[in-house]
Amino acid sequence: MSSTDTANPTRTPSPAAAPTAPSTRELVARQVDYWWRVYLRTWHGTLASSFLMPLLYVVAIGVLLGGYIDSDPDQLAGAPSYLAFVVPGMIAGQVMTVGVSETSWPVMSGIKWQKVYVGQIATPLTVPSIVLAQLAFVAFRLLVAVAVFLLVLAPFGVLATWWGALLAVPVLILVGLAFAAVCFGFTAGLDSDTTLTVIYRVAILPMFLFSGAFFPVSQLPAVLEWLAKATPLWHGVSLTRMLTTDTLAGGQALVHLVYLGALAAFGTWWAVRRLTAKLVV
Amino acid sequence: MISARGLRKEFGDFTAVDGIDLDVPAGQAFGFLGPIGAGKSSSMRMIAAVSPVSGGELRVLGMDPATHGPQIRARLGVCPQDDTLDVELNVRDNLLVYGRYFGLPRGEVRDRADELLEFVQLTDKAKARVDDLSGGMKRRLTIARSLINRPDLLLLDEPTTGLDPQARHVLWDRLFRLKAQGVTLVLTTHYMDEAEQLCDRLVVMDKGRIVADGSPLDLIRTHSTREVTELRFGVSVDGGHAALADQVADLADRVEVLPDRLLLYSAQGEETLAKVHERGLQPAAVLVRRSTLEDVFLHLPGRSLVD
């Protein structure tokens, strides 16, 4: 209790005398301990899923099913084999899943069930800092998932160049973040989680199946091909495939990057806006 | 610590807080009392700098919540109505991560967390998962968490709602100790015994307005008599308790008719009771007691409180 308060209760210090607010970067840094503990609590589960799931997919679809597929590299976006074609698709699909799973039910819980955000907003933390800290955590989760996936796949000889594989890491993190940010914004405005289940069925799963992960979208009828090419996953898959199969085309790659970057930026802005509307009322 | 003039909070067409004036000096235990939906929690959320003010003026710790939210919140302790703990982290970790939100160094947070676990008698539960704690323990942990930054002002929203009597008394004892240490407390409650126990000063809210203001004793003196005689008659009485009220109306300063009993307000409860018996009335049960805050409510415009 400051003594000046008791000595002169009518004192009203000018706002200029108040300490300056901590920067958003500082506020994000203050949440590292929290997210690190969340990670320690969940890493074994997530590691198993980011190790085992991709391995099962690659073996079943890439190696075993792919063994029946004997196609011209021209029809497989320049990939030397179906395995080499499908691996970047699956890894991009995997980062989408990680991104969305970290910002769907966990965000709902933070608002509605455990109300962790409600506890956080009572401290100097601000909504933008809460959103950015959680997305930073998602980026870290993606980094681990992507690194594990690539290490598991390296022995299959599907990564054309080491530098391509290395460049694919930040690209895949961006893909996952674009999905995570938009999903954060979407979930933050929901009143119940039933819509989330629907989104998984009508958006995430079809996107995974039809956005060029398993077959070239040129196989689709023209209208659906256009639709597939509008999805963020198609951009993520194409860009990843360019890097892992050494077929990088500068202009096309830039379009993918700008699309994904813009989506991540929009999602972040939307998430801040919708979470603010939920928490600061 | 807090000063408000004509403070308002509106949600669309609904007015939750309808122009209240407040002044809470340092060291006071200040209570918002009133029925659920009276505007207590809305007022608290504005003071906690998490809810924008719709109208009027508000200063918390000398600052404007609209422009200095983070700076105000840095010096507040908030114990919300829902515990908002991370149920998957253990008890001590909940305190550690929370302390970091205030920018406190890790070493200091660790020391402070151990101190606070001691203070709320949860030291032996430090490694337990929050999920495994009882309701009372969770509440105490939330209070410990709200103290991690050594706040100048502690805001408690319905601190003992939903707790069993024993857990409430443990909590009250801890809050008394904080008060003795000079922490300014602001709490909301719809329990009158809680307000009477803890608060130096109370405002009674109803429908977004302040309908009474003073110390618990002041409120009782102003709005009630020294003693109360409670009379309960059997259910077979014609016209119920209301019909009997006329027969005793002149025996007390005031008579309140409740669904299950009559309350006769007078300075001397036993004398009043004797007169009731002289009239030949035979109540099934009687009780003579001191006035409490509950009696104040029966008298105030905020009658919805007794519903």
XYZ file of C-alpha atoms in Angstrom:
588
model
C 0.000 0.000 0.000
C 1.633 3.250 -1.015
C 1.693 5.789 1.770
C 0.817 8.670 -0.532
C -2.541 7.055 -1.174
C -3.451 7.070 2.489
C -1.996 10.518 3.112
C -4.003 12.126 0.369
C -6.820 9.976 -0.908
C -8.060 12.670 -3.291
C -4.750 12.698 -5.146
C -5.252 11.999 -8.813
C -1.881 11.573 -10.494
C -1.803 12.724 -14.087
C -1.764 9.828 -16.551
C 1.718 10.932 -17.554
C 2.926 9.909 -14.088
C 1.709 6.345 -14.634
C 4.303 3.804 -15.708
C 4.381 3.034 -19.415
C 2.637 -0.133 -20.518
C 4.864 -3.142 -21.205
C 5.383 -3.815 -24.919
C 3.534 -6.661 -26.641
C 6.848 -8.424 -27.170
C 7.536 -8.252 -23.412
C 4.023 -9.549 -22.663
C 4.485 -12.462 -25.082
C 7.785 -13.312 -23.395
C 6.005 -13.455 -20.026
C 3.866 -16.331 -21.336
C 6.799 -18.538 -22.295
C 6.786 -20.301 -18.909
C 3.106 -21.111 -19.273
C 3.384 -22.553 -22.762
C 6.550 -24.430 -21.895
C 4.676 -26.186 -19.098
C 1.821 -26.948 -21.456
C 4.366 -28.422 -23.849
C 6.033 -30.534 -21.169
C 2.625 -31.882 -20.250
C 1.715 -32.843 -23.822
C 4.922 -33.475 -25.780
C 4.995 -37.267 -25.514
C 1.494 -37.550 -26.925
C 2.122 -35.091 -29.745
C 5.495 -36.602 -30.576
C 3.979 -40.046 -30.995
C 1.288 -38.665 -33.274
C 3.733 -36.613 -35.316
C 6.052 -39.643 -35.636
C 3.720 -42.588 -35.956
C 0.886 -41.117 -38.020
C 3.091 -39.872 -40.853
C 5.053 -43.113 -40.897
C 1.884 -45.187 -41.209
C 0.549 -42.946 -43.961
C 3.792 -42.986 -45.903
C 4.097 -46.748 -45.705
C 0.464 -47.478 -46.550
C -0.204 -44.895 -49.224
C 3.218 -43.857 -50.433
C 5.034 -47.184 -50.501
C 2.370 -49.898 -50.694
C -0.394 -48.158 -52.643
C 2.172 -46.096 -54.580
C 3.773 -49.363 -55.726
C 0.805 -49.867 -58.045
C 1.083 -46.376 -59.450
C 3.496 -46.164 -62.315
C 3.233 -42.688 -63.677
C 5.171 -40.267 -65.796
C 6.934 -37.572 -63.711
C 5.283 -34.951 -65.931
C 1.903 -36.016 -64.627
C 3.158 -35.935 -61.032
C 4.278 -32.295 -60.958
C 7.821 -33.389 -61.739
C 8.099 -35.874 -58.851
C 10.208 -38.927 -59.772
C 7.819 -41.378 -58.065
C 4.374 -41.441 -56.496
C 6.032 -41.699 -53.085
C 8.022 -38.527 -53.749
C 4.799 -36.889 -54.951
C 2.623 -37.838 -52.014
C 5.090 -37.188 -49.184
C 5.058 -33.350 -49.412
C 1.265 -33.536 -49.680
C 0.967 -35.551 -46.526
C 3.403 -33.438 -44.561
C 1.488 -30.292 -45.556
C -1.743 -32.013 -44.544
C -0.133 -32.953 -41.247
C 0.859 -29.355 -40.412
C -2.661 -28.231 -41.251
C -3.994 -30.778 -38.762
C -1.554 -29.703 -36.065
C -2.322 -26.018 -36.617
C -6.069 -26.509 -36.507
C -6.036 -28.903 -33.558
C -4.045 -26.419 -31.445
C -6.448 -23.539 -32.043
C -9.842 -25.199 -32.145
C -10.796 -26.976 -28.914
C -7.941 -25.443 -26.899
C -9.193 -21.939 -27.789
C -12.760 -22.941 -26.958
C -11.577 -24.221 -23.595
C -9.639 -21.033 -22.865
C -12.772 -18.980 -23.413
C -15.466 -21.240 -22.121
C -14.425 -24.287 -20.115
C -11.168 -23.787 -18.272
C -11.287 -20.039 -18.944
C -7.533 -19.685 -18.944
C -7.856 -16.521 -21.054
C -10.192 -15.005 -18.470
C -7.487 -15.519 -15.846
C -4.818 -14.120 -18.152
C -6.744 -11.013 -19.120
C -6.970 -10.053 -15.416
C -3.181 -9.541 -15.457
C -1.191 -6.980 -17.455
C -1.457 -9.327 -20.459
C -3.419 -7.976 -23.426
C -5.465 -9.868 -26.015
C -2.916 -9.369 -28.831
C -0.154 -10.709 -26.584
C -2.270 -13.738 -25.647
C -3.006 -14.550 -29.308
C 0.601 -14.056 -30.392
C 1.974 -16.174 -27.546
C -0.344 -19.029 -28.405
C 0.550 -18.808 -32.110
C 4.235 -18.771 -31.156
C 3.606 -21.977 -29.235
C 1.856 -23.459 -32.287
C 4.890 -22.494 -34.399
C 7.108 -24.381 -31.968
C 4.819 -27.413 -32.072
C 4.931 -27.268 -35.872
C 8.707 -27.032 -35.857
C 8.977 -30.217 -33.813
C 6.354 -32.037 -35.907
C 7.964 -31.038 -39.203
C 11.476 -31.905 -38.015
C 10.342 -35.352 -36.853
C 8.436 -35.980 -40.074
C 11.391 -35.041 -42.274
C 13.811 -37.136 -40.232
C 11.495 -40.125 -40.500
C 11.223 -39.657 -44.265
C 14.865 -38.958 -45.049
C 15.726 -42.708 -45.276
C 13.016 -43.195 -47.936
C 15.063 -41.053 -50.310
C 12.172 -38.750 -51.141
C 13.911 -35.488 -50.293
C 15.669 -34.412 -53.465
C 18.098 -31.934 -51.911
C 19.114 -31.175 -48.336
C 18.630 -27.449 -48.801
C 15.164 -28.003 -50.218
C 14.242 -30.051 -47.160
C 15.695 -27.379 -44.908
C 13.770 -24.591 -46.653
C 10.619 -26.674 -46.403
C 10.738 -26.329 -42.591
C 9.885 -22.598 -42.368
C 7.468 -22.966 -45.258
C 5.576 -25.740 -43.497
C 5.517 -23.731 -40.270
C 3.964 -20.889 -42.245
C 1.356 -23.266 -43.703
C 0.465 -24.539 -40.219
C 0.349 -21.003 -38.794
C -1.940 -19.766 -41.557
C -4.403 -22.497 -40.644
C -3.903 -21.994 -36.899
C -4.470 -18.227 -37.059
C -7.652 -18.489 -39.113
C -8.952 -21.318 -36.948
C -8.183 -19.231 -33.831
C -10.221 -16.365 -35.229
C -13.034 -18.663 -36.237
C -13.212 -20.485 -32.891
C -12.925 -17.299 -30.827
C -16.276 -16.141 -32.159
C -18.157 -19.384 -31.564
C -20.612 -19.961 -28.754
C -20.402 -23.743 -28.787
C -18.049 -26.381 -30.125
C -20.574 -28.224 -32.281
C -19.607 -26.015 -35.232
C -16.011 -27.166 -34.841
C -16.944 -30.774 -35.493
C -18.764 -29.660 -38.631
C -15.745 -27.659 -39.813
C -13.525 -30.710 -39.474
C -15.919 -32.694 -41.646
C -16.847 -30.158 -44.296
C -13.615 -28.179 -44.580
C -10.533 -29.840 -43.131
C -11.038 -33.424 -44.301
C -12.183 -32.580 -47.871
C -9.289 -30.138 -48.155
C -6.879 -32.858 -47.106
C -8.307 -35.271 -49.705
C -8.780 -32.933 -52.672
C -6.132 -30.189 -52.490
C -3.430 -31.936 -54.403
C -1.926 -33.936 -51.563
C -2.764 -37.348 -53.070
C -3.209 -36.570 -56.775
C -2.573 -33.587 -59.059
C -5.577 -31.234 -58.973
C -5.499 -31.205 -62.792
C -7.313 -34.552 -62.464
C -10.353 -32.685 -61.145
C -13.088 -31.202 -63.367
C -12.233 -27.584 -64.197
C -14.546 -25.994 -61.620
C -13.311 -28.191 -58.803
C -9.738 -27.646 -59.906
C -10.240 -23.916 -59.509
C -11.821 -24.485 -56.133
C -8.950 -26.705 -55.034
C -6.418 -24.121 -56.172
C -8.125 -21.494 -54.016
C -7.590 -23.495 -50.827
C -4.639 -22.665 -48.593
C -3.684 -26.321 -48.460
C -3.125 -26.475 -52.216
C -0.706 -23.544 -51.947
C 1.020 -25.226 -49.046
C 1.255 -28.582 -50.815
C 2.554 -27.069 -54.083
C 5.195 -24.984 -52.386
C 6.367 -27.881 -50.217
C 6.457 -30.177 -53.230
C 8.591 -27.680 -55.181
C 11.111 -27.757 -52.357
C 11.242 -31.504 -51.668
C 11.327 -32.533 -55.354
C 13.692 -29.751 -56.459
C 11.226 -28.241 -58.918
C 11.190 -24.713 -57.511
C 9.634 -22.103 -59.802
C 10.331 -18.599 -58.477
C 7.196 -16.699 -59.562
C 4.806 -19.480 -58.593
C 6.561 -19.929 -55.240
C 6.179 -16.230 -54.496
C 2.443 -16.404 -55.140
C 2.182 -19.303 -52.674
C 4.206 -17.441 -50.054
C 2.220 -14.222 -50.371
C -1.077 -16.140 -50.201
C -0.037 -18.050 -47.060
C 1.548 -15.006 -45.439
C -1.541 -12.896 -46.074
C -3.767 -15.626 -44.661
C -1.645 -15.907 -41.506
C -1.739 -12.118 -41.065
C -5.478 -11.928 -41.634
C -6.087 -14.847 -39.237
C -4.028 -13.192 -36.506
C -5.894 -9.911 -36.888
C -9.231 -11.733 -36.896
C -8.306 -13.792 -33.827
C -7.363 -10.652 -31.858
C -10.576 -8.970 -32.894
C -12.869 -11.870 -32.074
C -11.135 -12.782 -28.813
C -11.320 -9.148 -27.713
C -15.046 -9.170 -28.437
C -15.390 -12.270 -26.237
C -13.184 -11.241 -23.322
C -13.337 -7.456 -23.088
C -17.052 -6.777 -22.671
C -7.947 3.606 -4.659
C -11.179 3.697 -6.616
C -13.259 6.680 -7.551
C -16.326 6.598 -9.788
C -18.791 9.286 -10.800
C -21.962 8.428 -12.674
C -20.431 5.104 -13.738
C -22.548 3.234 -16.273
C -22.407 -0.086 -18.065
C -24.748 -0.953 -20.884
C -25.037 -4.117 -22.929
C -27.120 -3.089 -25.926
C -30.486 -2.021 -24.526
C -29.798 -3.484 -21.109
C -28.369 -1.196 -18.446
C -26.353 -3.268 -15.986
C -24.904 -0.356 -14.009
C -26.979 2.800 -13.984
C -24.849 5.710 -12.805
C -23.107 4.886 -9.528
C -20.721 6.996 -7.444
C -18.004 5.295 -5.420
C -14.988 6.246 -3.339
C -12.893 3.488 -1.846
C -9.945 4.679 0.247
C -6.820 2.601 0.834
C -7.092 -0.088 3.496
C -10.862 -0.370 3.386
C -12.817 -3.584 2.976
C -15.545 -2.509 0.629
C -18.520 -4.624 -0.341
C -20.987 -4.631 -3.201
C -24.083 -6.314 -1.905
C -27.213 -7.136 -3.791
C -29.198 -9.786 -5.592
C -27.819 -11.663 -8.571
C -28.083 -9.383 -11.589
C -27.954 -6.146 -9.578
C -24.840 -4.904 -11.385
C -22.203 -5.937 -8.843
C -20.117 -8.083 -11.141
C -20.367 -5.589 -14.000
C -19.070 -2.883 -11.674
C -16.251 -5.143 -10.558
C -15.237 -5.957 -14.106
C -14.993 -2.281 -14.963
C -12.849 -1.694 -11.876
C -10.687 -4.677 -12.896
C -9.992 -2.878 -16.203
C -11.333 -5.723 -18.341
C -14.683 -4.176 -19.245
C -14.945 -0.827 -21.049
C -16.918 1.870 -19.240
C -20.134 2.868 -21.061
C -20.502 6.221 -19.363
C -19.373 8.347 -16.426
C -15.922 8.521 -14.964
C -13.774 5.853 -13.333
C -10.305 6.056 -11.806
C -8.581 3.017 -10.356
C -5.325 3.599 -8.481
C -5.463 7.098 -9.951
C -5.477 5.822 -13.535
C -8.080 5.589 -16.273
C -8.843 1.940 -17.165
C -9.525 2.962 -20.782
C -5.970 4.160 -21.330
C -3.945 2.414 -18.619
C -5.485 -1.059 -18.397
C -2.219 -3.044 -18.199
C -0.725 -0.644 -15.638
C -3.818 -0.878 -13.439
C -4.022 -4.655 -13.749
C -0.363 -4.928 -12.778
C -1.309 -3.723 -9.289
C -4.596 -5.575 -8.887
C -5.331 -9.005 -7.529
C -8.434 -10.534 -9.076
C -10.318 -13.488 -7.734
C -13.044 -14.117 -10.321
C -16.309 -15.888 -9.710
C -15.139 -18.878 -11.752
C -11.760 -20.104 -10.664
C -10.143 -19.917 -14.156
C -7.291 -22.141 -12.978
C -5.455 -24.371 -15.427
C -6.806 -27.690 -14.210
C -4.157 -29.732 -15.969
C -1.224 -27.978 -14.313
C -0.355 -28.738 -10.721
C -1.153 -26.359 -7.883
C 2.267 -24.750 -7.601
C 2.723 -24.409 -11.375
C -0.522 -22.457 -11.559
C 1.059 -19.866 -9.273
C 4.411 -19.897 -11.059
C 3.039 -19.222 -14.539
C 0.684 -16.567 -13.215
C 3.447 -14.683 -11.427
C 5.382 -14.528 -14.690
C 2.457 -12.705 -16.349
C 3.289 -9.799 -14.058
C 6.890 -9.803 -15.209
C 8.226 -11.023 -11.859
C 11.592 -12.816 -11.969
C 11.353 -16.631 -11.719
C 13.202 -16.818 -8.389
C 10.914 -14.275 -6.795
C 7.827 -16.061 -8.119
C 9.039 -19.364 -6.651
C 9.553 -17.840 -3.192
C 6.267 -16.022 -3.369
C 4.412 -19.169 -4.498
C 5.712 -21.170 -1.524
C 4.787 -18.352 0.854
C 1.291 -18.143 -0.568
C 0.716 -21.894 -0.511
C 1.565 -21.702 3.168
C -0.802 -18.773 3.613
C -3.760 -20.574 2.034
C -2.830 -23.890 3.688
C -2.140 -25.776 0.484
C 1.570 -26.515 0.975
C 0.976 -30.273 1.102
C -1.040 -30.050 -2.131
C 1.674 -28.198 -4.057
C 2.206 -31.081 -6.487
C -1.449 -32.089 -6.755
C -3.348 -31.548 -9.974
C -5.908 -28.775 -9.679
C -8.557 -31.215 -10.888
C -8.118 -33.226 -7.693
C -8.756 -30.299 -5.314
C -12.038 -29.665 -3.514
C -14.058 -26.546 -4.302
C -12.793 -24.762 -1.202
C -9.178 -25.593 -2.009
C -9.569 -24.320 -5.579
C -10.970 -21.077 -4.235
C -8.044 -20.718 -1.850
C -5.642 -21.403 -4.700
C -7.362 -18.724 -6.772
C -6.941 -16.300 -3.884
C -3.277 -17.263 -3.552
C -2.889 -16.689 -7.282
C -4.491 -13.257 -7.036
C -1.901 -12.296 -4.393
C 1.174 -13.364 -6.372
C 1.972 -9.768 -7.437
C 1.442 -8.290 -3.930
C -1.553 -6.279 -5.154
C -2.521 -2.886 -3.745
C -6.129 -3.721 -4.386
C -7.752 -7.154 -4.185
C -11.022 -7.725 -6.062
C -13.092 -10.730 -5.023
C -16.219 -11.623 -6.967
C -18.533 -13.818 -4.881
C -15.578 -15.334 -3.013
C -17.500 -17.984 -1.081
C -20.422 -18.803 -3.358
C -20.846 -22.546 -3.621
C -18.599 -23.414 -0.681
C -19.622 -25.395 2.371
C -19.773 -23.522 5.716
C -16.447 -24.815 6.957
C -14.633 -23.821 3.764
C -16.219 -20.379 3.970
C -14.893 -19.815 7.467
C -11.373 -20.822 6.448
C -11.574 -18.370 3.567
C -12.946 -15.556 5.715
C -10.115 -16.062 8.160
C -7.560 -15.654 5.348
C -9.307 -12.516 4.098
C -9.293 -11.071 7.630
C -5.558 -11.565 7.756
C -5.106 -9.739 4.457
C -7.240 -6.907 5.744
C -5.105 -6.730 8.869
C -2.044 -6.432 6.620
C -3.589 -3.333 5.062
C -4.685 -4.794 1.723
C -7.653 -2.927 0.271
C -10.431 -5.429 -0.397
C -13.366 -4.979 -2.708
C -15.803 -7.824 -2.803
C -19.210 -8.659 -4.169
C -21.532 -11.002 -2.379
C -25.162 -11.857 -2.091
C -24.579 -13.366 1.350
C -25.428 -10.924 4.088
C -23.447 -12.711 6.761
C -20.382 -12.457 4.566
C -20.847 -8.732 4.086
C -21.373 -8.270 7.821
C -18.262 -10.288 8.650
C -15.829 -8.780 6.206
C -16.817 -5.295 5.144
C -16.051 -1.930 6.697
C -18.351 -0.347 4.225
C -21.096 -1.566 1.954
C -23.104 -0.364 -0.938
C -26.319 -2.182 -1.619
C -27.104 -2.417 -5.321
C -30.394 -3.157 -6.980
C -31.168 -2.909 -10.699
C -27.875 -1.165 -11.411
C -28.230 1.528 -8.766
C -26.907 2.044 -5.259
C -29.871 1.935 -2.871
C -27.986 2.162 0.441
C -24.481 2.970 1.571
C -22.726 2.715 4.934
C -21.050 0.390 7.414
C -22.991 -2.801 8.218
C -23.849 -1.330 11.630
C -24.924 1.995 10.126
C -27.175 0.242 7.697
C -28.780 -1.792 10.454
C -29.279 1.289 12.666
C -30.677 3.371 9.840
C -32.908 0.809 8.229
C -33.929 -1.479 11.080
C -34.624 -1.644 14.814
C -32.398 -3.130 17.487
C -34.279 -6.399 17.828
C -36.587 -8.599 15.849
C -39.283 -10.957 17.038
C -39.980 -13.756 14.590
C -43.338 -15.486 14.833
C -44.225 -18.605 12.942
C -47.761 -19.882 12.867
C -49.037 -23.196 11.609
C -50.009 -23.605 7.969
C -53.676 -24.025 8.916
C -54.165 -20.344 9.825
C -56.853 -18.721 7.648
C -55.399 -16.191 5.242
C -51.880 -17.186 6.225
C -49.426 -14.934 7.986
C -50.707 -11.835 6.218
C -54.049 -12.072 8.026
C -52.318 -12.183 11.418
C -50.171 -9.172 10.632
C -53.096 -6.813 11.276
C -53.566 -8.212 14.776
C -49.996 -7.370 15.806
C -49.364 -4.290 13.636
C -49.528 -1.885 16.607
C -47.124 -3.932 18.770
C -43.988 -3.098 16.781
C -42.390 -0.241 14.836
C -42.787 -2.275 11.694
C -44.081 -5.686 10.694
C -42.767 -7.645 7.728
C -44.809 -10.483 6.312
C -42.774 -13.335 4.865
C -44.320 -16.419 3.303
C -43.472 -18.529 6.358
C -43.330 -16.058 9.251
C -43.978 -12.575 10.655
C -41.109 -10.279 11.640
C -41.867 -7.692 14.333
C -39.309 -4.895 14.547
C -38.878 -3.199 17.914
C -36.230 -2.090 20.391
C -37.164 -4.814 22.905
C -38.009 -8.135 21.325
C -39.001 -9.959 24.507
C -41.473 -7.221 25.468
C -43.038 -7.422 22.049
C -43.349 -11.174 22.384
C -45.041 -10.836 25.771
C -47.641 -8.504 24.221
C -48.250 -10.987 21.437
C -49.012 -13.644 24.022
C -51.315 -11.217 25.915
C -53.394 -10.955 22.741
C -53.988 -14.670 22.977
C -51.993 -15.521 19.881
C -50.194 -18.856 20.000
C -47.379 -18.973 17.430
C -45.963 -22.423 16.698
C -42.421 -21.112 16.979
C -40.829 -17.865 18.158
C -37.356 -16.363 17.949
C -36.116 -13.099 19.404
C -32.871 -11.875 17.849
C -30.782 -8.871 16.965
C -31.332 -7.161 13.632
C -28.982 -8.208 10.871
C -28.288 -6.955 7.381
C -30.975 -9.300 6.189
C -33.528 -7.141 7.939
C -32.103 -4.106 6.208
C -32.843 -5.737 2.884
C -36.405 -6.492 3.803
C -36.836 -2.784 4.329
C -34.914 -1.473 1.329
C -36.432 -0.961 -2.101
C -34.343 -3.882 -3.346
C -36.980 -6.377 -2.260
C -36.032 -8.724 -5.059
C -33.179 -9.792 -2.804
C -35.444 -11.972 -0.713
C -36.975 -13.767 -3.665
